[in-house]
XYZ file of C-alpha atoms in Angstrom:
533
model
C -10.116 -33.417 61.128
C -7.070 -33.077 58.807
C -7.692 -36.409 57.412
C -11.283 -35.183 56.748
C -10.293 -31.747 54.693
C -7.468 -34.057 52.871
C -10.524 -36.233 52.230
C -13.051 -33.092 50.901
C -9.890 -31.786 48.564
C -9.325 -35.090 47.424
C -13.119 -35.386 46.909
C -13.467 -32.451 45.441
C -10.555 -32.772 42.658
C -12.350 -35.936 41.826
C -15.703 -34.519 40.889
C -14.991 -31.650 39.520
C -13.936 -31.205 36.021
C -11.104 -29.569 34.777
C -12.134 -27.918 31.256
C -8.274 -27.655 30.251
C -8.122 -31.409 29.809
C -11.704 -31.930 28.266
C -11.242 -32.577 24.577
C -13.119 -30.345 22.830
C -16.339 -32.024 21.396
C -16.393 -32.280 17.730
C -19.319 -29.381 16.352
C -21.739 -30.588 14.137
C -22.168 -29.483 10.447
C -23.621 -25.932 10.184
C -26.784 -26.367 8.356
C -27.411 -22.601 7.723
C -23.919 -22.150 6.041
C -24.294 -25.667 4.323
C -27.396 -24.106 2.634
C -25.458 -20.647 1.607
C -22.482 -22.868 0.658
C -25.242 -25.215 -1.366
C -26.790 -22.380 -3.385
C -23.892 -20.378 -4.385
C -22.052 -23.127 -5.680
C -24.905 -24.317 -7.438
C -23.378 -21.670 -10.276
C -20.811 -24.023 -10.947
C -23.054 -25.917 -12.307
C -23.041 -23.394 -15.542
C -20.139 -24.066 -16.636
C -19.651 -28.067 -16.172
C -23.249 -28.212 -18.464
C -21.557 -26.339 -21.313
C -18.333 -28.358 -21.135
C -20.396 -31.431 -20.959
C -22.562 -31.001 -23.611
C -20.290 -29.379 -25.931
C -18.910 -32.981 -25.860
C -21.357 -34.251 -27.615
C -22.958 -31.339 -29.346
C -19.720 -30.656 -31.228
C -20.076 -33.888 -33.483
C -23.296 -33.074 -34.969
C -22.680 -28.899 -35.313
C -19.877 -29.981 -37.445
C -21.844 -32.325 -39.374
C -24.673 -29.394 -39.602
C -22.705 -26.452 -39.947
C -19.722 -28.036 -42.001
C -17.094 -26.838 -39.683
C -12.963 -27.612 -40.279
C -10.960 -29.196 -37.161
C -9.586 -26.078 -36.526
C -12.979 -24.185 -35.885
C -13.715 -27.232 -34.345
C -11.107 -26.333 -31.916
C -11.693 -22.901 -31.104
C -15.187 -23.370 -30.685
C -14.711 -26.154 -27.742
C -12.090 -23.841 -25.889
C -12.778 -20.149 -26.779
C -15.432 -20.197 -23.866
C -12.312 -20.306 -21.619
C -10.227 -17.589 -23.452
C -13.795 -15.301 -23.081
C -14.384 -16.064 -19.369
C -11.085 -14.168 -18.662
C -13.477 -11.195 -19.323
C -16.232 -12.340 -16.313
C -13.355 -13.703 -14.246
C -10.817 -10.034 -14.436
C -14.020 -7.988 -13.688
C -15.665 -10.117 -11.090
C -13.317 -9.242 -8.385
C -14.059 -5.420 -8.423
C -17.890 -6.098 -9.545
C -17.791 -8.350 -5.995
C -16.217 -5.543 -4.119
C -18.782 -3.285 -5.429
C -22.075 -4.782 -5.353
C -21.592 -8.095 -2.803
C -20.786 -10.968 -3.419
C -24.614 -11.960 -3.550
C -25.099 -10.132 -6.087
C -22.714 -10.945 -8.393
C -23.646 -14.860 -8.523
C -27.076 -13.233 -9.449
C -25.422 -11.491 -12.162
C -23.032 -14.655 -13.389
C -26.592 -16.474 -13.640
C -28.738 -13.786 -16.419
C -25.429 -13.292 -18.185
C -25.093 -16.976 -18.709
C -29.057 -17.163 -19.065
C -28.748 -14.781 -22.211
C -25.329 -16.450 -23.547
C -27.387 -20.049 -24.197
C -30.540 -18.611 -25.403
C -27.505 -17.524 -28.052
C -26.133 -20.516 -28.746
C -29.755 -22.138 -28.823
C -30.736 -20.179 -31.804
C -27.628 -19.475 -33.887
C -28.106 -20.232 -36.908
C -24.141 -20.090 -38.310
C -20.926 -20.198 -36.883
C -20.662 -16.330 -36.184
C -23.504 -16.349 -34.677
C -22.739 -19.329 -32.769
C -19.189 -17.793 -31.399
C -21.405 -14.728 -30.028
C -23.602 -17.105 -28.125
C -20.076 -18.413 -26.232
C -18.505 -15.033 -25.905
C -21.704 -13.878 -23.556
C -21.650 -17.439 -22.266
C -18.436 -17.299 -21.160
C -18.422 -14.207 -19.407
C -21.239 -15.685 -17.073
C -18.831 -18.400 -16.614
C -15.782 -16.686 -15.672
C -18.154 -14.878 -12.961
C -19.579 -17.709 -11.492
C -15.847 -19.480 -11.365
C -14.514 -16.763 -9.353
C -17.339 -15.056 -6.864
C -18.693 -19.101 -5.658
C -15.659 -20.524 -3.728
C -14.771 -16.790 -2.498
C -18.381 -16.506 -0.754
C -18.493 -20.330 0.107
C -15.273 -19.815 2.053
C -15.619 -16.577 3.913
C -19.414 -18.074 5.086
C -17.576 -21.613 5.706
C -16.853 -22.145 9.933
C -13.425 -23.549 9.485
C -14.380 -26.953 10.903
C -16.139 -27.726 7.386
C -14.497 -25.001 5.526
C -12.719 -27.614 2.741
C -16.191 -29.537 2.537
C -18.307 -26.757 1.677
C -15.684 -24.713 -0.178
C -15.584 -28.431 -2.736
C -19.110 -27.680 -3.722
C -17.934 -25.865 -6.208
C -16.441 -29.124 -7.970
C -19.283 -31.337 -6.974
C -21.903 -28.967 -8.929
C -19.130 -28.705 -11.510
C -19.018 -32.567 -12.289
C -23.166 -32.677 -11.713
C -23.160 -30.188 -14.505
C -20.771 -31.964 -16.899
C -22.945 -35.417 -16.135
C -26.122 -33.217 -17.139
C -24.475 -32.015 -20.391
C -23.567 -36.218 -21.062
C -27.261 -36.418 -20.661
C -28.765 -34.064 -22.894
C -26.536 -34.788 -25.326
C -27.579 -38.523 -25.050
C -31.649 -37.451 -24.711
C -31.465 -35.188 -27.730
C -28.894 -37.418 -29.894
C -32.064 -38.645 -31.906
C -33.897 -35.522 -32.935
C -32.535 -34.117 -36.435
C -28.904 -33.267 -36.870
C -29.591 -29.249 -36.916
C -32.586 -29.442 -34.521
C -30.660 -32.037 -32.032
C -27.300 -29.688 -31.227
C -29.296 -26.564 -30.563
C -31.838 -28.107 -27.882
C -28.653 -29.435 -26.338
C -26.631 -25.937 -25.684
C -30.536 -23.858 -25.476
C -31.460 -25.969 -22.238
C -28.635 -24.791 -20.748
C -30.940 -21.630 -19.842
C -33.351 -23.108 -18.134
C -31.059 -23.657 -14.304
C -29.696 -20.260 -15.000
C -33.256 -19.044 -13.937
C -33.375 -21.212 -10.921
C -29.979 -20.492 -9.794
C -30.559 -16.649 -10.043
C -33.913 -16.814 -7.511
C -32.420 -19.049 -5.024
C -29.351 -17.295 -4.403
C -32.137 -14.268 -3.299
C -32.640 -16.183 -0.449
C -28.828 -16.827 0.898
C -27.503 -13.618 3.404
C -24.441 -11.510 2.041
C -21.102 -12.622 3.496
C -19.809 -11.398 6.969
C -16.619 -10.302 5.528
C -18.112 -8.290 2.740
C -20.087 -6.453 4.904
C -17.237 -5.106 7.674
C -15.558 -4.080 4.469
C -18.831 -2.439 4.128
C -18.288 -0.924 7.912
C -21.857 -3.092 7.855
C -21.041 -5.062 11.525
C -24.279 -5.346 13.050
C -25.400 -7.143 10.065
C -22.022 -9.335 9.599
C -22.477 -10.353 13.298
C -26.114 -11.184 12.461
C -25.171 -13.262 9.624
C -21.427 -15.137 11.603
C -23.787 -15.640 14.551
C -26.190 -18.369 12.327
C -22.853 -19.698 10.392
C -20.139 -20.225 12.847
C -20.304 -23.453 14.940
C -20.531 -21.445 18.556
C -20.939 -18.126 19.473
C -17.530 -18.296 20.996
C -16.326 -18.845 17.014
C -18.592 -16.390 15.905
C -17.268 -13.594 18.175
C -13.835 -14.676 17.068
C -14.377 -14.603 13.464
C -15.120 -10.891 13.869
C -12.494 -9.890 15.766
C -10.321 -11.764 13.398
C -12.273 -10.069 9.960
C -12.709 -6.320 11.788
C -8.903 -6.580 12.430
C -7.756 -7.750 8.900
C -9.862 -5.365 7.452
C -8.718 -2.189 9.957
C -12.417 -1.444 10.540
C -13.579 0.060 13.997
C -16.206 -1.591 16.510
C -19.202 0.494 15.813
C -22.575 -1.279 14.209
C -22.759 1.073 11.218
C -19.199 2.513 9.924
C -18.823 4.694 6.445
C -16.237 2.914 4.700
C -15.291 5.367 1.597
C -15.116 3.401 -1.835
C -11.885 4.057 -2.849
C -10.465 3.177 0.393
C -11.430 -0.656 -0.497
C -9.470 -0.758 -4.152
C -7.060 1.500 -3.694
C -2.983 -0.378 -3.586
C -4.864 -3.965 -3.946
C -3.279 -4.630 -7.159
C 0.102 -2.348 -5.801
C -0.055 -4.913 -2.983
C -0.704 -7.767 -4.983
C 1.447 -7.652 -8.208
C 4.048 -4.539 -7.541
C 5.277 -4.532 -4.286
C 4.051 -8.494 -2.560
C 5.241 -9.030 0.824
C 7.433 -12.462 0.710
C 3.986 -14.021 2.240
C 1.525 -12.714 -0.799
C 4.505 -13.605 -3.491
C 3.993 -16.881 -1.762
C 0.615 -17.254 -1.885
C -0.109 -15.632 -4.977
C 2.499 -18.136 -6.769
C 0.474 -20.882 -5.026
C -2.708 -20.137 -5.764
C -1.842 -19.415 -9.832
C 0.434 -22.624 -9.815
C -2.401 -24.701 -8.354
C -4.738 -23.093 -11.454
C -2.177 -23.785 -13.837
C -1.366 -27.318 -13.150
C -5.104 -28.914 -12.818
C -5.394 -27.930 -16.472
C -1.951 -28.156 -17.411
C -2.633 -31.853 -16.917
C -5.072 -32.340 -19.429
C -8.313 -32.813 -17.937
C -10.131 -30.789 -20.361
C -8.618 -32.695 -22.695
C -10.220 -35.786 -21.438
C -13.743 -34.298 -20.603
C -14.371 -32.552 -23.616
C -12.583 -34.769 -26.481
C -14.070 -37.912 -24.858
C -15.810 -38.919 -27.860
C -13.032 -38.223 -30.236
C -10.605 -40.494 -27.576
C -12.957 -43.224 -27.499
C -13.399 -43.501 -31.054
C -9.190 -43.676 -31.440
C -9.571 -46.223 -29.124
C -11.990 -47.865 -31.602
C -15.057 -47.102 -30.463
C -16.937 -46.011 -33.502
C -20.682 -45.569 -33.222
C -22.170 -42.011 -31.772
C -24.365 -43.360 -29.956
C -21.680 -46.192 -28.230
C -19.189 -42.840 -28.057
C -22.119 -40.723 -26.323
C -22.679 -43.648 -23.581
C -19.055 -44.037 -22.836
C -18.980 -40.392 -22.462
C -21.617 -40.695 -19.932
C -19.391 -43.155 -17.763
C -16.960 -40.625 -17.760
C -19.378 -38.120 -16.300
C -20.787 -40.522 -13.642
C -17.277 -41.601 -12.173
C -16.135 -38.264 -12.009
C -19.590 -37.540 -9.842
C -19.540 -40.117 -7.604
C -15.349 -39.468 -6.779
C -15.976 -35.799 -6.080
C -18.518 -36.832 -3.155
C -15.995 -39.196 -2.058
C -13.872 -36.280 -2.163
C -15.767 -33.586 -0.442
C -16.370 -35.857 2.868
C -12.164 -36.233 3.015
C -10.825 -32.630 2.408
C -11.301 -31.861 6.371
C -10.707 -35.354 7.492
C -7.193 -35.961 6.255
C -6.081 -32.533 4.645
C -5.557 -30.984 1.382
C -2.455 -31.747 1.068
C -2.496 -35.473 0.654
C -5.289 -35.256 -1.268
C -3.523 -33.379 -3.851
C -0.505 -35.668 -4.173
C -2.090 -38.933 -3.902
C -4.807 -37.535 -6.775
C -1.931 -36.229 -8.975
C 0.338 -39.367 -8.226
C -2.722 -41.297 -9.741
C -3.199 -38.864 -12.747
C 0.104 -39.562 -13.426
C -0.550 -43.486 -13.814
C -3.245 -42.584 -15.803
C -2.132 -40.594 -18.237
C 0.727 -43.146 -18.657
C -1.519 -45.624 -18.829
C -3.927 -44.250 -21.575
C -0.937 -43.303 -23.770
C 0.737 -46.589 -23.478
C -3.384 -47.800 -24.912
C -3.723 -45.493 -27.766
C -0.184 -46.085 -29.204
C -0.626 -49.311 -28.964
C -3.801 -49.382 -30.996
C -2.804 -46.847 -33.354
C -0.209 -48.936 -34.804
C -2.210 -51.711 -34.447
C -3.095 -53.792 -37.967
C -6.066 -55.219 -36.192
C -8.452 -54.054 -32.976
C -7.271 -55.371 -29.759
C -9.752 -55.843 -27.084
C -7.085 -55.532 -24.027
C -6.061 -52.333 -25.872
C -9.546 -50.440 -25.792
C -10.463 -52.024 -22.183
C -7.188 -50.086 -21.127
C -8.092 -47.192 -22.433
C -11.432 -47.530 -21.286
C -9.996 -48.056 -17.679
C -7.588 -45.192 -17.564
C -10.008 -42.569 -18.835
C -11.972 -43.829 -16.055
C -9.088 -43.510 -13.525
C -7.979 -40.201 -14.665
C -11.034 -38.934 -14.245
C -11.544 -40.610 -11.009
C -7.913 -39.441 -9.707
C -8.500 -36.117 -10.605
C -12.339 -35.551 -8.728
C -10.645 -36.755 -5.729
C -8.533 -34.558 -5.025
C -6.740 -32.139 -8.157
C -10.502 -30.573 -8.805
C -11.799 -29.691 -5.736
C -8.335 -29.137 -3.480
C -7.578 -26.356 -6.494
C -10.793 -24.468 -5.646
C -10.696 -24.738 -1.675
C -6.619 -23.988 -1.285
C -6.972 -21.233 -3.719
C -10.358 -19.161 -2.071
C -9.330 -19.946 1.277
C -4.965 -18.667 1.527
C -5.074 -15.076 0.372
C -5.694 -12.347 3.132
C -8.924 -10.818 2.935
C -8.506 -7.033 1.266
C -6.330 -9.485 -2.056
C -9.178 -12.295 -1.903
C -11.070 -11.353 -4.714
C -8.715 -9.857 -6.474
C -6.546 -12.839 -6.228
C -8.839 -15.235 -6.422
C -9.855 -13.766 -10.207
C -6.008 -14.106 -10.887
C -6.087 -17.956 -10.214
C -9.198 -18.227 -11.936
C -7.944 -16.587 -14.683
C -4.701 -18.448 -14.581
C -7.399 -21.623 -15.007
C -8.874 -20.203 -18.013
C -6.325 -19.566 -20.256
C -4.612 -22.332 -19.203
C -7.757 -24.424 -20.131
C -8.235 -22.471 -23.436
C -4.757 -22.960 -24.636
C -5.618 -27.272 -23.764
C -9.051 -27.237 -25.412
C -7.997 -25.582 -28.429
C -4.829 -26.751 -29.314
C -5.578 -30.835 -28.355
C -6.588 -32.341 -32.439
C -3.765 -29.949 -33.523
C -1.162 -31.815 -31.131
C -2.372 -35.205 -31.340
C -1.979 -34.623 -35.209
C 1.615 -33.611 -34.333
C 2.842 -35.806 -31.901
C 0.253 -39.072 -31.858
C -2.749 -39.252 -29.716
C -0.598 -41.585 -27.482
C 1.929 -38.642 -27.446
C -0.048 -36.210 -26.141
C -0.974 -37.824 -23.193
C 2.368 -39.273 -22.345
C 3.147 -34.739 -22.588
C 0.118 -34.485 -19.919
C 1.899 -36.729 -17.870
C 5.190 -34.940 -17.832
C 3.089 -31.649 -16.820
C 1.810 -33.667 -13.770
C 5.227 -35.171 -12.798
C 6.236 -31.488 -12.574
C 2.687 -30.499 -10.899
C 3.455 -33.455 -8.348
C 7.060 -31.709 -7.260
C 5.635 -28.273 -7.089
C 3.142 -28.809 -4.718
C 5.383 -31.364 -2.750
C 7.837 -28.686 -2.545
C 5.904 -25.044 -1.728
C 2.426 -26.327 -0.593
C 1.571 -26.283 3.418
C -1.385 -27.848 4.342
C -3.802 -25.421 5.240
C -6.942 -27.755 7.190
C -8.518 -26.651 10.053
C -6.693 -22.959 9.979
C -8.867 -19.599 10.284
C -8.714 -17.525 7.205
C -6.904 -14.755 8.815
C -4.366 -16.784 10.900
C -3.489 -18.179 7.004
C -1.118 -15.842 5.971
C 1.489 -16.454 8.811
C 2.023 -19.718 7.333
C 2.759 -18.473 3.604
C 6.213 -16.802 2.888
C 9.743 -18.766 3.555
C 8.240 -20.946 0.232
C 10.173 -23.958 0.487
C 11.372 -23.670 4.396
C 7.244 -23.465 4.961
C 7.866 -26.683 7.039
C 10.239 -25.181 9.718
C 8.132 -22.250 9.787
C 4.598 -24.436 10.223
C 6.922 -26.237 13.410
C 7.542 -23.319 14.773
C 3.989 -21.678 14.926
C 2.939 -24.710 16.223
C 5.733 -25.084 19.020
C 4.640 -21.416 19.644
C 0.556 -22.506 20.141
C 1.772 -25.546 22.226
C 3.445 -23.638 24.132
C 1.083 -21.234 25.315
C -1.935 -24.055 25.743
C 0.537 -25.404 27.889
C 0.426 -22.426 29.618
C -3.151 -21.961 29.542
C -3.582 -25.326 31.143
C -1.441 -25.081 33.491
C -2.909 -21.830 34.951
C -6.465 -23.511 34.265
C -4.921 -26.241 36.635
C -3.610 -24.234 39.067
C -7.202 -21.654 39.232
C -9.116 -24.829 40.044
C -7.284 -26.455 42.771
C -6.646 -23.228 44.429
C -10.599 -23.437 44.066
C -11.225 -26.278 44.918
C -9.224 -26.147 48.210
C -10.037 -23.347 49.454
C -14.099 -24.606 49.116
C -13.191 -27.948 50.676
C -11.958 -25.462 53.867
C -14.938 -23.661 54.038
């Protein structure tokens, strides 16, 4: 009889499961918050068409318009200085309207801003089409990774939040294009089809994003919780996540539990900037000087640089023909596509964090690479094949370095580390970092290649990056697979983040060993006691 009930528990331990030690199966992609993701980030695609074809466009509105290098200059970058304007105000305008909204509103300001630039007729006129251009810009920089990543489960989180880059390249590739479709129509006809198409996906952008839902965290600031279960419910990977999530959002932002709360306006803005600027715990100094940093250094580097002054790079490298120049240009476009898909499908496989080096390591090759090329050719008595192949190569590489993990880990660390009453706020502070950053590159590049030697300047790009490399070595943690509200515990002893990550983890370990033990315990206890009955 004994032998028989030792039997039965033994039996019964075999057959029945023990959920502690399951591994957890891996969830599936979230279609539904693929889609939102998809559409808002679609904006991005805005600004990549007017860097792209500016690119091109540039060498025949100075041949119509008779501009000097330096207007030449400010007219490339002064679309980053002006999106300062769309980036500072889109955190409150997000705050205020939703974040829906406000990519509607990025979309008809850039809409009117090339219909501008399409029909100037002078220089002036020309400038005003960038200023309203660039405030669309700075908009639709700022409010697309912020919604991506507060729809985003936190399984795919870095994959969706890099479709911000991915439409960002797309639209850079479709500026190569136009530039290269329109090249043959007449010089004063050609440049103004090139920067007036750009307001034709403005249109499309604008009705699509109709259809995406508000974001869950917007709305419990809103005291709007029915509706932000409604909408975490169809974008989380499980109920169980979706419950979670807003527990996790309802206690970050101190809301209550009701369906419908009245959340008074100027409870929302008021000691966000006190709290971000004035008096920063040690964990927002951290995170604020990591999410500006990260801004900083992707342009720092150079890149626009490379993406806008392609043409003028290629033809120091001794390619001389527009048309050769516009084609090469196009190559650059393509790689830097294809390595941002590559890119997308990695960020919550292996990390952000090795991303970043390994892409800035490479930039770093590049860049030494490229200058080593262009001084070599510059004092050069003849052309030297090897010379422009190298060039050729390392713009390629840059490029390619860069997509994979320095453009999109920028926009996906920087959306996803501040706590969620500073997010917008802080994101438009990184964005804005990226701006004037990027305007000081774009305008300044023919005046410090004139000063130092094309070669020079790029051999200066790769000093920024050495320093870019130790920075984010130094004060970076990786952030994959972490909730948006667990993020901030891991921001804050800035270069002892590792003990502090070991710790927290230790801490977790610890209590799933607990878990599983009591799990363990609850179903033998179970088990025996059925095997007596």
């Amino acid at each position: 009889m004994a032998e028989r009930k030792q039997s039965a528990v033994s039996s019964g331990q075999t057959h029945l499961p023990i959920p502690a030690f399951d591994p957890p199966p891996k969830p599936k992609r979230n279609k539904y918050a693929m889609a939102c993701s998809f559409l808002a980030s679609m904006t991005s695609i805005l600004l990549g068409y007017d860097i792209g074809v500016m690119s091109g466009a540039i060498i025949y509105i100075q041949k119509d318009l008779q501009i000097t290098d330096v207007q030449k200059e400010v007219i490339m970058g002064i679309l980053n200085v002006y999106s300062l304007l769309g980036s500072a105000a889109a955190g409150r305008t997000s705050d205020w309207i939703g974040r829906r909204y406000t990519i509607v509103f990025a979309g008809a300001i850039f809409f009117a801003g090339a219909l501008l630039m399409g029909f100037a007729t002078n220089y002036a006129f020309l400038m005003v089409g960038r200023f309203v251009a660039g405030i669309g810009v700075g908009y639709a920089l700022m409010i697309a990774p912020v919604y991506t990543a507060e729809v985003a489960p936190a399984s795919s989180r870095g994959f969706l939040t890099s479709f911000a880059e991915v439409f960002i390249n797309f639209g850079i590739l479709l500026g190569y294009v136009s530039n290269f479709a329109f090249s043959k129509l007449p010089t004063s006809l050609g440049w103004r089809f090139m920067l007036g198409i750009g307001a034709v996906p403005s249109i499309f952008l604008a009705l699509g994003v109709l259809a995406m839902p508000e974001s869950p965290r917007w709305l419990v600031m809103q005291g709007r919780l029915g509706e932000a279960k409604r909408v975490l419910d169809r974008t989380s990977d499980s109920l169980e996540e979706s419950k979670l999530r807003l527990s996790d959002i309802k206690e970050a932002a101190d809301n209550c539990d009701d369906d419908i709360v009245s959340v008074p306006k100027q409870h929302q803005a008021r000691g966000v900037w006190r709290d971000l600027l004035f008096r920063p715990t040690p964990a927002v100094r951290h995170i604020l000087m990591c999410a500006v940093g990260i801004h900083f250094f992707q342009q720092a580097s150079g890149i626009d640089s490379v993406v806008l002054y392609s043409p003028e790079i290629f033809q120091k490298a001794g390619i001389t023909n527009d048309t050769d120049k516009l084609l090469a240009t196009m190559a650059v476009g393509f790689t830097k596509t294809m390595f941002i898909l590559v890119a997308t499908f990695l960020l919550d496989k292996i990390g952000r964090r090795p991303l970043l080096l390994s892409s800035v390591a490479g930039m770093i090759l590049s860049l030494v690479g490229l200058g080593i090329g262009l001084t070599i050719i510059e004092h050069a008595d003849q052309k030297l094949i090897w010379a422009v192949a190298l060039c050729m190569t390392t713009v390629l590489s840059y490029v390619a370095f860069f997509s994979i993990g320095m453009g999109p880990v920028t926009w996906v660390y920087s959306s996803e580390i501040f706590p969620l009453r500073l997010r917008a706020q802080g994101c438009s502070m990184g964005v804005a970092a990226n701006r004037v950053t990027s305007g000081v590159i774009s305008m300044t590049f023919i005046s410090l290649y004139k000063a130092i030697s094309i070669g020079g300047a790029f051999f200066l790009y790769a000093g920024i990056a050495i320093i870019a490399w130790v920075f984010f070595y130094t004060l970076y943690p990786e952030t994959q697979g972490k909730t948006l509200e667990e993020m901030e515990t891991f921001f804050g002893t800035f270069f002892k983040w590792r003990s502090t990550m070991r710790a927290l983890e230790e801490k977790k370990a610890e209590s799933n060993g607990q878990l599983q033990l009591t799990t363990t315990t609850t179903t033998t206890t179970t088990t025996t006691n059925q095997s007596q009955n």
